[in-house]
CSV table of C-alpha atoms and ligand atoms in Angstrom, one decimal:
chain,number,residue,atom,x,y,z
M,9,MET,CA,0.0,0.0,0.0
M,10,ALA,CA,2.7,2.4,1.0
M,11,ALA,CA,4.6,1.7,-2.3
M,12,PHE,CA,1.4,2.3,-4.2
M,13,PHE,CA,1.1,5.8,-2.8
M,14,VAL,CA,4.8,6.6,-3.2
M,15,PHE,CA,4.5,5.6,-6.8
M,16,TYR,CA,1.6,7.9,-7.4
M,17,ARG,CA,3.2,10.8,-5.6
M,18,ALA,CA,6.3,10.6,-7.8
M,19,PHE,CA,4.1,10.2,-10.9
M,20,ASP,CA,2.2,13.3,-9.8
M,21,CYS,CA,5.2,15.6,-9.5
M,22,LYS,CA,6.1,14.8,-13.0
M,23,ILE,CA,2.6,15.6,-14.2
M,24,VAL,CA,2.6,18.9,-12.4
M,25,ARG,CA,6.0,19.9,-13.8
M,26,LEU,CA,4.9,19.0,-17.3
M,27,SER,CA,1.7,20.9,-16.8
M,28,LEU,CA,3.5,24.0,-15.8
M,29,THR,CA,5.7,23.8,-18.9
M,30,LEU,CA,2.6,23.4,-21.1
M,31,ALA,CA,0.9,26.3,-19.4
M,32,ILE,CA,3.7,28.6,-20.3
M,33,VAL,CA,4.0,27.7,-23.9
M,34,VAL,CA,0.3,27.5,-24.7
M,35,SER,CA,-1.6,30.8,-24.6
M,36,PRO,CA,-4.7,30.7,-22.3
M,37,ASN,CA,-6.6,32.3,-25.2
M,38,SER,CA,-6.9,28.9,-26.8
M,39,ASN,CA,-9.7,28.1,-24.4
M,40,ARG,CA,-13.0,27.5,-26.0
M,41,ILE,CA,-15.2,28.9,-23.3
M,42,THR,CA,-16.0,32.0,-21.3
M,43,MET,CA,-17.2,31.4,-17.8
M,44,LYS,CA,-17.3,34.0,-15.1
M,45,TYR,CA,-18.3,33.9,-11.4
M,46,LYS,CA,-20.5,36.1,-9.3
M,47,SER,CA,-21.6,36.2,-5.7
M,48,THR,CA,-25.1,35.2,-4.5
M,49,ARG,CA,-25.2,38.6,-2.6
M,50,GLY,CA,-24.7,40.6,-5.8
M,51,GLY,CA,-21.5,42.5,-4.7
M,52,VAL,CA,-18.9,40.5,-6.8
M,53,SER,CA,-19.0,39.5,-10.5
M,54,ASP,CA,-16.9,38.7,-13.5
M,55,LEU,CA,-14.3,36.7,-11.6
M,56,SER,CA,-12.3,34.1,-13.5
M,57,PHE,CA,-12.3,30.5,-12.3
M,58,THR,CA,-8.9,30.9,-10.6
M,59,ASP,CA,-10.0,34.1,-8.8
M,60,ALA,CA,-13.0,32.2,-7.5
M,61,LEU,CA,-10.8,29.3,-6.4
M,62,LEU,CA,-8.6,31.6,-4.4
M,63,MET,CA,-11.3,33.8,-3.0
M,64,GLY,CA,-13.2,30.9,-1.3
M,65,LEU,CA,-16.0,32.8,0.4
M,66,ALA,CA,-17.1,35.8,-1.7
M,67,SER,CA,-15.7,39.1,-0.4
M,68,ASP,CA,-19.3,40.5,0.0
M,69,GLY,CA,-20.1,37.6,2.4
M,70,GLY,CA,-22.0,35.6,-0.2
M,71,LEU,CA,-21.1,32.4,-2.1
M,72,LEU,CA,-19.6,32.3,-5.6
M,73,VAL,CA,-21.7,30.7,-8.4
M,74,PRO,CA,-21.2,30.5,-12.2
M,75,GLN,CA,-22.8,33.4,-14.2
M,76,GLN,CA,-24.5,30.8,-16.4
M,77,ILE,CA,-25.1,27.1,-16.2
M,78,PRO,CA,-24.1,25.3,-19.4
M,79,ASP,CA,-26.7,23.0,-21.0
M,80,VAL,CA,-25.1,19.7,-22.0
M,81,SER,CA,-28.2,17.8,-23.1
M,82,ASP,CA,-27.0,17.6,-26.7
M,83,GLN,CA,-23.7,16.0,-25.6
M,84,LEU,CA,-25.0,13.2,-23.4
M,85,ASP,CA,-25.1,10.5,-26.1
M,86,GLU,CA,-21.5,11.1,-26.8
M,87,TRP,CA,-20.5,11.3,-23.1
M,88,ARG,CA,-22.3,8.1,-22.1
M,89,ASP,CA,-19.2,5.9,-23.0
M,90,PHE,CA,-16.7,8.2,-21.3
M,91,THR,CA,-14.5,7.0,-18.4
M,92,PHE,CA,-14.9,8.9,-15.1
M,93,VAL,CA,-11.8,10.9,-15.9
M,94,GLU,CA,-12.9,11.8,-19.4
M,95,LEU,CA,-16.2,12.9,-18.2
M,96,ALA,CA,-14.6,14.9,-15.4
M,97,GLN,CA,-12.3,16.6,-17.9
M,98,HIS,CA,-15.3,17.6,-20.1
M,99,ILE,CA,-17.6,18.8,-17.3
M,100,ILE,CA,-14.9,20.7,-15.4
M,101,GLY,CA,-13.5,22.2,-18.6
M,102,LEU,CA,-16.9,23.9,-19.1
M,103,PHE,CA,-16.4,25.9,-15.9
M,104,VAL,CA,-12.7,26.8,-16.2
M,105,ASP,CA,-11.9,29.8,-18.4
M,106,ASP,CA,-8.4,30.6,-17.4
M,107,ILE,CA,-6.4,27.3,-17.2
M,108,GLU,CA,-5.3,25.9,-20.5
M,109,THR,CA,-7.3,22.8,-21.5
M,110,ASP,CA,-4.4,20.4,-21.7
M,111,THR,CA,-3.1,21.5,-18.4
M,112,LEU,CA,-6.5,21.1,-16.7
M,113,ASN,CA,-6.9,17.7,-18.2
M,114,LEU,CA,-3.6,16.6,-16.7
M,115,LEU,CA,-4.5,17.9,-13.3
M,116,VAL,CA,-7.8,16.1,-13.4
M,117,ALA,CA,-6.2,12.8,-14.5
M,118,ALA,CA,-3.6,13.1,-11.7
M,119,ALA,CA,-6.2,13.8,-9.1
M,120,TYR,CA,-8.1,10.6,-9.8
M,121,ALA,CA,-5.1,8.4,-10.3
M,122,THR,CA,-4.8,8.5,-6.5
M,123,PHE,CA,-8.1,6.5,-6.2
M,124,ASP,CA,-7.7,2.7,-5.8
M,125,HIS,CA,-10.8,1.7,-7.8
M,126,PRO,CA,-10.3,1.3,-11.6
M,127,ASP,CA,-13.5,3.2,-12.3
M,128,VAL,CA,-12.8,5.8,-9.5
M,129,VAL,CA,-16.4,5.2,-8.4
M,130,GLY,CA,-17.5,1.8,-7.1
M,131,TRP,CA,-21.0,0.3,-7.7
M,132,LYS,CA,-23.0,-2.1,-5.6
M,133,GLU,CA,-26.5,-3.3,-6.4
M,134,LEU,CA,-28.7,-4.0,-3.3
M,135,ASP,CA,-32.1,-5.1,-4.5
M,136,ASN,CA,-33.5,-2.2,-6.5
M,137,LEU,CA,-31.0,0.3,-5.1
M,138,THR,CA,-27.5,1.1,-6.5
M,139,VAL,CA,-24.9,2.2,-4.0
M,140,VAL,CA,-22.5,4.7,-5.6
M,141,GLU,CA,-19.3,4.3,-3.6
M,142,LEU,CA,-17.3,7.6,-3.6
M,143,PHE,CA,-14.9,6.5,-0.9
M,144,HIS,CA,-12.0,5.0,-2.9
M,145,GLY,CA,-9.7,7.9,-2.5
M,146,PRO,CA,-6.7,8.3,-0.2
M,147,THR,CA,-8.7,9.1,3.0
M,148,LEU,CA,-11.8,6.9,2.3
M,149,ALA,CA,-14.4,9.6,2.2
M,150,PHE,CA,-16.1,11.3,-0.7
M,151,LYS,CA,-14.4,14.5,0.2
M,152,ASP,CA,-11.3,13.2,-1.6
M,153,VAL,CA,-13.1,13.5,-5.0
M,154,ALA,CA,-13.1,17.3,-4.6
M,155,LEU,CA,-10.0,17.8,-2.4
M,156,GLN,CA,-7.6,15.8,-4.5
M,157,LEU,CA,-8.4,18.1,-7.4
M,158,LEU,CA,-8.5,21.2,-5.3
M,159,GLY,CA,-5.0,20.6,-4.0
M,160,ARG,CA,-3.6,20.2,-7.5
M,161,LEU,CA,-5.5,23.4,-8.7
M,162,PHE,CA,-4.0,25.4,-5.8
M,163,GLN,CA,-0.5,24.1,-6.6
M,164,HIS,CA,-0.8,24.9,-10.3
M,165,VAL,CA,-2.3,28.4,-9.9
M,166,LEU,CA,0.0,29.5,-7.0
M,167,ALA,CA,3.1,28.5,-8.9
M,168,LEU,CA,2.0,30.4,-12.0
M,169,ARG,CA,1.1,33.5,-9.9
M,170,ASN,CA,4.2,33.1,-7.7
M,171,GLN,CA,1.9,33.3,-4.7
M,172,ARG,CA,1.6,31.5,-1.4
M,173,LEU,CA,-1.5,30.4,0.4
M,174,ASN,CA,-2.1,29.5,4.0
M,175,ILE,CA,-5.2,27.3,4.3
M,176,LEU,CA,-7.1,27.4,7.5
M,177,GLY,CA,-9.8,24.8,8.0
M,178,ALA,CA,-11.9,23.4,10.8
M,179,THR,CA,-13.0,19.7,10.8
M,180,SER,CA,-15.3,17.4,12.7
M,181,GLY,CA,-13.5,14.5,11.0
M,182,ASP,CA,-13.3,13.9,7.3
M,183,THR,CA,-12.5,17.3,5.8
M,184,GLY,CA,-9.3,17.6,7.7
M,185,GLY,CA,-7.7,14.4,6.5
M,186,ALA,CA,-8.9,14.8,2.9
M,187,ALA,CA,-7.7,18.5,2.7
M,188,ILE,CA,-4.3,17.5,4.1
M,189,ALA,CA,-4.0,14.6,1.7
M,190,GLY,CA,-4.7,17.1,-1.1
M,191,VAL,CA,-1.9,19.5,-0.3
M,192,ARG,CA,0.7,17.7,1.7
M,193,GLY,CA,4.3,18.4,0.6
M,194,GLN,CA,3.4,21.4,-1.6
M,195,GLU,CA,5.9,24.3,-1.7
M,196,ASN,CA,3.5,27.2,-1.9
M,197,VAL,CA,0.8,26.0,0.6
M,198,ASP,CA,0.7,25.6,4.3
M,199,ILE,CA,-2.4,24.0,5.8
M,200,PHE,CA,-3.7,24.5,9.4
M,201,ILE,CA,-6.5,22.2,10.6
M,202,LEU,CA,-8.4,22.9,13.8
M,203,TYR,CA,-10.1,19.9,15.3
M,204,PRO,CA,-11.8,19.3,18.6
M,205,LYS,CA,-9.5,17.4,20.9
M,206,GLY,CA,-10.8,14.0,21.8
M,207,ARG,CA,-13.9,14.4,19.7
M,208,VAL,CA,-12.8,13.1,16.3
M,209,SER,CA,-12.5,9.4,15.9
M,210,PRO,CA,-9.0,8.0,16.7
M,211,LEU,CA,-8.6,6.9,13.1
M,212,GLN,CA,-9.6,10.3,11.7
M,213,GLU,CA,-7.1,11.9,14.0
M,214,LEU,CA,-4.3,9.5,12.8
M,215,GLN,CA,-5.2,10.3,9.2
M,216,MET,CA,-4.2,13.9,10.0
M,217,THR,CA,-1.5,13.7,12.6
M,218,THR,CA,0.7,11.0,10.9
M,219,VAL,CA,1.2,13.2,7.9
M,220,LEU,CA,4.6,14.7,8.8
M,221,ASP,CA,5.2,17.0,5.8
M,222,ARG,CA,6.6,20.3,6.9
M,223,ASN,CA,3.6,22.2,5.5
M,224,VAL,CA,1.0,20.4,7.5
M,225,HIS,CA,-0.1,21.7,10.9
M,226,CYS,CA,-2.7,19.8,13.0
M,227,ILE,CA,-4.1,21.7,15.9
M,228,ALA,CA,-6.1,19.9,18.6
M,229,VAL,CA,-8.3,22.5,20.2
M,230,ASP,CA,-9.5,22.2,23.7
M,231,GLY,CA,-13.2,22.6,22.8
M,232,THR,CA,-16.0,21.4,20.5
M,233,PHE,CA,-16.3,21.4,16.7
M,234,ASP,CA,-18.4,24.6,17.0
M,235,ASP,CA,-15.5,26.2,18.8
M,236,CYS,CA,-13.2,25.3,16.0
M,237,GLN,CA,-15.5,26.6,13.3
M,238,ARG,CA,-16.1,29.8,15.3
M,239,LEU,CA,-12.3,30.3,15.7
M,240,MET,CA,-11.8,29.8,11.9
M,241,LYS,CA,-14.6,32.2,11.0
M,242,GLU,CA,-13.4,34.9,13.5
M,243,THR,CA,-9.8,34.6,12.1
M,244,PHE,CA,-11.2,35.0,8.5
M,245,ALA,CA,-13.3,37.9,9.7
M,246,ASP,CA,-10.2,40.0,10.6
M,247,LEU,CA,-9.7,41.1,7.0
M,248,ALA,CA,-6.4,42.8,7.6
M,249,TYR,CA,-5.0,39.6,9.2
M,250,LYS,CA,-6.5,37.4,6.4
M,251,GLU,CA,-4.7,39.6,3.8
M,252,LYS,CA,-1.4,39.8,5.7
M,253,TYR,CA,-1.2,36.0,6.2
M,254,GLN,CA,-2.7,35.1,2.8
M,255,LEU,CA,-5.4,32.9,4.3
M,256,GLY,CA,-7.5,30.6,2.0
M,257,ALA,CA,-10.3,28.1,2.5
M,258,VAL,CA,-10.9,24.5,1.7
M,259,ASN,CA,-14.4,24.0,3.2
M,260,SER,CA,-17.3,23.5,0.8
M,261,VAL,CA,-18.0,27.2,0.4
M,262,ASN,CA,-15.1,26.9,-2.1
M,263,TRP,CA,-16.8,26.7,-5.6
M,264,ALA,CA,-14.2,24.3,-6.9
M,265,ARG,CA,-15.3,21.7,-4.4
M,266,VAL,CA,-18.9,21.8,-5.7
M,267,LEU,CA,-17.7,21.7,-9.3
M,268,ALA,CA,-15.7,18.5,-8.8
M,269,GLN,CA,-18.7,16.9,-7.3
M,270,ILE,CA,-21.0,17.5,-10.3
M,271,VAL,CA,-19.0,14.9,-12.1
M,272,TYR,CA,-20.1,11.8,-10.3
M,273,TYR,CA,-23.8,12.8,-10.5
M,274,GLY,CA,-23.4,13.1,-14.3
M,275,TYR,CA,-21.4,9.9,-14.5
M,276,ALA,CA,-23.9,7.9,-12.4
M,277,SER,CA,-27.0,9.3,-14.1
M,278,LEU,CA,-25.6,8.2,-17.5
M,279,LYS,CA,-25.2,4.6,-16.3
M,280,ALA,CA,-28.9,4.4,-15.4
M,281,PRO,CA,-31.4,3.1,-17.9
M,282,SER,CA,-33.7,6.1,-17.4
M,283,ALA,CA,-33.6,9.3,-15.3
M,284,ALA,CA,-32.5,8.3,-11.8
M,285,GLU,CA,-33.3,9.4,-8.3
M,286,PHE,CA,-30.4,10.2,-6.0
M,287,SER,CA,-30.4,9.9,-2.2
M,288,VAL,CA,-27.7,12.1,-0.6
M,289,PRO,CA,-26.7,12.0,3.1
M,290,THR,CA,-26.5,15.7,3.8
M,291,GLY,CA,-24.7,18.0,6.2
M,292,ASN,CA,-23.5,21.3,4.7
M,293,PHE,CA,-25.6,20.8,1.5
M,294,GLY,CA,-22.5,20.8,-0.7
M,295,ASN,CA,-22.9,17.3,-2.1
M,296,VAL,CA,-26.6,17.6,-2.9
M,297,PHE,CA,-26.1,21.1,-4.4
M,298,ALA,CA,-23.7,19.6,-6.9
M,299,ALA,CA,-26.5,17.1,-7.8
M,300,TYR,CA,-28.9,20.0,-8.4
M,301,LEU,CA,-26.4,21.6,-10.8
M,302,ALA,CA,-26.0,18.4,-12.7
M,303,HIS,CA,-29.8,18.3,-13.0
M,304,ARG,CA,-29.8,22.0,-14.3
M,305,MET,CA,-27.1,21.1,-16.8
M,306,GLY,CA,-29.4,18.5,-18.4
M,307,PHE,CA,-28.2,15.2,-16.9
M,308,PRO,CA,-31.1,12.8,-16.4
M,309,ILE,CA,-31.9,13.2,-12.7
M,310,ALA,CA,-35.6,12.7,-11.7
M,311,LYS,CA,-35.4,13.4,-8.0
M,312,LEU,CA,-33.0,14.4,-5.2
M,313,ILE,CA,-33.6,13.0,-1.7
M,314,VAL,CA,-32.0,15.2,0.9
M,315,ALA,CA,-31.3,12.7,3.7
M,316,THR,CA,-30.6,14.1,7.2
M,317,ASN,CA,-30.0,12.6,10.6
M,318,ASP,CA,-31.7,14.0,13.8
M,319,ASN,CA,-30.3,17.4,12.8
M,320,ASP,CA,-33.3,18.0,10.6
M,321,ILE,CA,-33.4,21.7,9.7
M,322,LEU,CA,-33.4,20.9,6.0
M,323,ALA,CA,-36.1,18.2,6.3
M,324,ARG,CA,-38.3,20.7,8.1
M,325,PHE,CA,-37.5,23.4,5.5
M,326,PHE,CA,-38.5,21.2,2.5
M,327,ALA,CA,-41.7,20.1,4.3
M,328,THR,CA,-42.8,23.6,5.4
M,329,GLY,CA,-40.7,26.4,3.9
M,330,GLU,CA,-39.6,27.3,7.4
M,331,TYR,CA,-35.8,27.5,7.9
M,332,ALA,CA,-35.3,27.5,11.7
M,333,VAL,CA,-32.2,26.5,13.7
M,334,GLY,CA,-32.6,23.7,16.3
M,335,ASP,CA,-30.2,22.3,18.8
M,336,VAL,CA,-27.2,20.3,17.4
M,337,HIS,CA,-27.7,16.6,18.2
M,338,GLN,CA,-24.8,14.2,18.4
M,339,THR,CA,-25.5,11.2,16.1
M,340,LEU,CA,-23.9,8.1,14.6
M,341,SER,CA,-23.2,10.2,11.5
M,342,PRO,CA,-21.1,13.1,12.9
M,343,ALA,CA,-20.2,14.6,9.5
M,344,MET,CA,-23.9,15.5,9.3
M,345,ASP,CA,-24.3,17.0,12.8
M,346,ILE,CA,-24.9,20.4,11.3
M,347,GLN,CA,-27.7,22.8,11.8
M,348,VAL,CA,-26.8,25.7,9.5
M,349,ALA,CA,-25.7,24.3,6.1
M,350,SER,CA,-23.2,26.6,4.5
M,351,ASN,CA,-24.1,25.7,0.9
M,352,PHE,CA,-27.8,26.2,1.4
M,353,GLU,CA,-27.4,29.8,0.4
M,354,ARG,CA,-26.5,28.7,-3.1
M,355,PHE,CA,-29.7,26.7,-3.4
M,356,LEU,CA,-31.9,29.6,-2.1
M,357,TYR,CA,-30.3,31.9,-4.6
M,358,TYR,CA,-31.5,29.8,-7.5
M,359,TYR,CA,-34.8,29.2,-5.8
M,360,PHE,CA,-35.2,33.0,-5.7
M,361,ASP,CA,-34.5,33.1,-9.5
M,362,GLU,CA,-31.0,34.6,-8.8
M,363,ASP,CA,-32.5,37.6,-7.0
M,364,SER,CA,-29.8,38.8,-4.6
M,365,GLU,CA,-32.1,41.2,-2.8
M,366,ARG,CA,-34.6,38.5,-1.9
M,367,LEU,CA,-31.8,36.2,-0.8
M,368,LYS,CA,-30.2,38.9,1.3
M,369,ALA,CA,-33.5,39.7,3.0
M,370,PHE,CA,-34.0,36.0,3.8
M,371,MET,CA,-30.5,35.5,5.1
M,372,ALA,CA,-30.8,38.8,7.2
M,373,ASP,CA,-34.0,37.5,8.8
M,374,PHE,CA,-32.3,34.2,9.5
M,375,ALA,CA,-29.2,35.8,11.0
M,376,LYS,CA,-31.4,38.1,13.2
M,377,HIS,CA,-34.1,35.6,14.4
M,378,GLY,CA,-32.5,32.2,13.9
M,379,GLU,CA,-35.4,31.5,11.4
M,380,ALA,CA,-36.8,32.7,8.1
M,381,ARG,CA,-39.7,31.5,6.1
M,382,LEU,CA,-40.9,31.2,2.5
M,383,GLY,CA,-44.6,31.3,3.3
M,384,SER,CA,-45.2,27.7,2.1
M,385,ALA,CA,-43.3,24.6,1.3
M,386,PRO,CA,-40.9,25.2,-1.6
M,387,ASN,CA,-42.2,23.9,-4.8
M,388,THR,CA,-39.1,22.6,-6.7
M,389,GLY,CA,-40.4,19.5,-8.4
M,390,LEU,CA,-37.1,17.9,-7.6
M,391,PHE,CA,-36.2,17.9,-3.9
M,392,GLN,CA,-37.7,15.8,-1.1
M,393,SER,CA,-36.2,15.5,2.3
M,394,ILE,CA,-36.5,13.3,5.3
M,395,ALA,CA,-34.8,12.9,8.7
M,396,ILE,CA,-33.6,9.5,9.8
M,397,ASN,CA,-33.1,8.6,13.4
M,398,ARG,CA,-30.5,6.5,15.2
M,399,GLN,CA,-32.6,3.4,15.4
M,400,GLN,CA,-33.5,3.4,11.7
M,401,THR,CA,-29.8,4.0,10.9
M,402,VAL,CA,-28.7,1.0,12.9
M,403,ALA,CA,-31.5,-1.2,11.6
M,404,ALA,CA,-30.5,-0.4,8.0
M,405,MET,CA,-26.8,-1.2,8.6
M,406,ARG,CA,-27.8,-4.5,10.2
M,407,GLU,CA,-30.2,-5.3,7.3
M,408,ALA,CA,-27.7,-4.6,4.6
M,409,LYS,CA,-25.2,-6.8,6.4
M,410,ASP,CA,-27.6,-9.6,7.0
M,411,ARG,CA,-29.3,-9.6,3.6
M,412,HIS,CA,-26.5,-8.6,1.3
M,413,ASN,CA,-23.4,-9.1,3.3
M,414,TYR,CA,-22.7,-5.4,2.6
M,415,VAL,CA,-21.5,-3.0,5.3
M,416,LEU,CA,-22.8,0.6,5.1
M,417,ASP,CA,-21.1,3.4,7.0
M,418,PRO,CA,-23.5,5.3,9.2
M,419,HIS,CA,-23.8,8.3,6.9
M,420,THR,CA,-24.5,6.2,3.9
M,421,ALA,CA,-27.1,4.3,5.9
M,422,VAL,CA,-29.0,7.5,6.5
M,423,GLY,CA,-29.3,7.9,2.7
M,424,TYR,CA,-30.2,4.3,2.3
M,425,VAL,CA,-33.1,4.5,4.6
M,426,ALA,CA,-34.3,7.7,3.1
M,427,ALA,CA,-34.2,6.1,-0.4
M,428,GLN,CA,-36.2,3.1,0.9
M,429,GLN,CA,-38.8,5.5,2.2
M,430,LEU,CA,-39.1,8.1,-0.5
M,431,SER,CA,-38.0,6.5,-3.8
M,432,ASN,CA,-40.4,5.6,-6.6
M,433,SER,CA,-40.2,1.8,-7.3
M,434,SER,CA,-40.4,2.3,-11.1
M,435,THR,CA,-37.4,4.6,-11.2
M,436,PRO,CA,-33.6,3.7,-10.9
M,437,VAL,CA,-32.4,4.8,-7.4
M,438,MET,CA,-28.8,5.7,-6.6
M,439,CYS,CA,-27.6,5.9,-3.0
M,440,ILE,CA,-24.5,8.1,-2.5
M,441,ALA,CA,-22.0,6.3,-0.3
M,442,THR,CA,-20.0,9.0,1.4
M,443,ALA,CA,-17.5,7.1,3.5
M,444,HIS,CA,-15.9,3.7,3.9
M,445,PRO,CA,-17.4,1.8,6.9
M,446,ALA,CA,-13.9,1.3,8.4
M,447,LYS,CA,-13.7,5.0,9.3
M,448,PHE,CA,-16.6,4.6,11.7
M,449,PRO,CA,-15.9,1.3,13.5
M,450,ASP,CA,-17.9,2.0,16.7
M,451,ALA,CA,-21.2,2.5,14.8
M,452,VAL,CA,-20.5,-0.5,12.6
M,453,VAL,CA,-19.8,-2.8,15.6
M,454,GLU,CA,-22.9,-1.5,17.3
M,455,ALA,CA,-25.1,-2.4,14.3
M,456,THR,CA,-23.5,-5.5,12.9
M,457,GLY,CA,-21.2,-6.9,15.6
M,458,THR,CA,-18.2,-7.1,13.3
M,459,VAL,CA,-15.2,-4.8,13.1
M,460,PRO,CA,-14.8,-3.2,9.7
M,461,THR,CA,-11.2,-2.7,8.5
M,462,HIS,CA,-9.2,-1.2,5.7
M,463,PRO,CA,-5.5,-1.7,5.0
M,464,SER,CA,-4.8,2.0,4.7
M,465,LEU,CA,-6.3,2.6,8.1
M,466,ASP,CA,-4.5,-0.4,9.7
M,467,ALA,CA,-1.2,1.0,8.4
M,468,LEU,CA,-1.6,4.2,10.4
M,469,VAL,CA,-1.6,2.5,13.8
M,470,GLY,CA,1.7,3.1,15.6
M,471,LEU,CA,3.1,5.6,13.1
M,472,GLU,CA,4.8,8.8,14.4
M,473,GLN,CA,2.4,11.7,15.0
M,474,ARG,CA,2.8,15.5,15.1
M,475,LYS,CA,0.3,17.8,16.5
M,476,SER,CA,0.0,21.0,18.5
M,477,ALA,CA,-2.5,21.8,21.3
M,478,LEU,CA,-4.3,25.1,21.8
M,479,THR,CA,-7.0,26.5,24.0
M,480,ALA,CA,-10.2,27.6,22.3
M,481,ASP,CA,-9.0,31.2,22.2
M,482,LEU,CA,-8.9,33.4,19.1
M,483,GLN,CA,-5.7,35.2,20.1
M,484,ALA,CA,-3.9,31.8,20.7
M,485,VAL,CA,-4.9,30.6,17.2
M,486,LYS,CA,-3.8,33.9,15.5
M,487,THR,CA,-0.5,33.9,17.3
M,488,PHE,CA,0.2,30.3,16.4
M,489,LEU,CA,-0.6,30.9,12.7
M,490,ALA,CA,1.5,34.0,12.6
M,491,LYS,CA,4.5,32.3,14.1
M,492,ALA,CA,4.3,29.3,11.9
M,493,ILE,CA,3.8,31.3,8.7
M,494,SER,CA,6.7,33.7,9.5
M,495,ALA,CA,9.0,30.8,10.3
T,610,LIG,C1,-19.0,15.7,4.7
T,610,LIG,C2,-19.7,14.4,4.8
T,610,LIG,C3,-21.1,14.4,4.6
T,610,LIG,C4,-22.0,15.6,4.3
T,610,LIG,O1,-21.7,16.2,3.1
T,610,LIG,P1,-22.2,17.7,2.7
T,610,LIG,O2,-21.6,18.1,1.4
T,610,LIG,O3,-21.7,18.6,3.8
T,610,LIG,O4,-23.7,17.7,2.7
T,610,LIG,C5,-21.8,13.2,4.6
T,610,LIG,N1,-21.1,12.0,4.9
T,610,LIG,C6,-19.7,12.0,5.1
T,610,LIG,C7,-19.0,10.8,5.4
T,610,LIG,C8,-19.0,13.2,5.1
T,610,LIG,O5,-17.7,13.2,5.3
């Protein structure tokens, strides 16, 4: 396994060096497309793709979206036989106006060469449901699909611009490891990940702290995930500090993450015999928002099931049109223990027909009162949502193991139950599998009585670790970053 990764890392460096050479000799004007980005809040527009990539959150506080959504319906017949990588190159190419096509194609191919499944995505039929396994990347969660590409895009763009970036992220588990795996060893990037001490799973912690590259900084914060996220937001909110220390973001507010995720919805939808329904285990609404864009582009998608755990703010919204924060519940699917989904603003923006004023009024209401309402249940003709509790999740994991000898991770299980409850029996149904079960052994043991394993996780046990510890204090975080960046 180790040799496998070493091989790909060496292979990768060559590709990036080659891509840099190509980027210099081929003029960017050879691109076929024009694509610009704007903010949902109306204060930013006409950004190039790479500007959007580096900006992360829009500077007016909104989220960046493409100025138009390409319609690909005419191309689907030709695209049906593409490999995952070919389809990724075609779809992503439509949204990138300032990286030369050949270079972009090399970066995309290198990103997915790190996956250990020949088709990148894995498939498993369980009765009339198809599980779409997105966990074959280096850290065994779907976040690798976007973050393997994001890391390579940063590397390429920063080298061309002769710029540095210091990434600051907060993680409740999967994002940290995937983001670190995407940028480890890079010259122009340092990455700082805040995680709640003792509250991420031991394996998730090892996936971060055993990466000893000089540019990786894991910070165990004496506090909760909410503390970590607050510390990150408050650090970004100090604009002078953000500028001085060249801070960047890797959470799913970054447009490039959503973009990379459109690909597997397109790919899976083209495998189905007719327009498919997708069930998506949802936290920050990034994954299912990518599915919405795939639908808007013309891929055959009949329904999107937004599956939540006990943190049901989205299920309540789709049922009533009321968007109201509740208490955060700890569940078996911690990556979905989120009340305020950061990508939901992108959905609302399209729901309001790209009217920034209506969106701003809704978000201002929500910020002020902790709730905002549409007046009635949203009529999208596409989305349905349901909240799945702990008992249903455990029962589904047990059922899949007993009947199919297939182990679901607890996040995927939430989507699996939602699909069983809401899907239409005459339509192909795809369940998005967001993590390998071995990342969440406690839940799997509780449900099935067997310990799930994966060689890449086994290999982490006993390795040397490096991490720092901080109190949940803004000044402590800022001082730590400043010192490490200046060093
Ligand atoms: C991040 C994550 C989710 C939630 O995805 P969103 O894009 O935030 O909706 C679901 N499952 C797993 C395993 C995750 O890591």
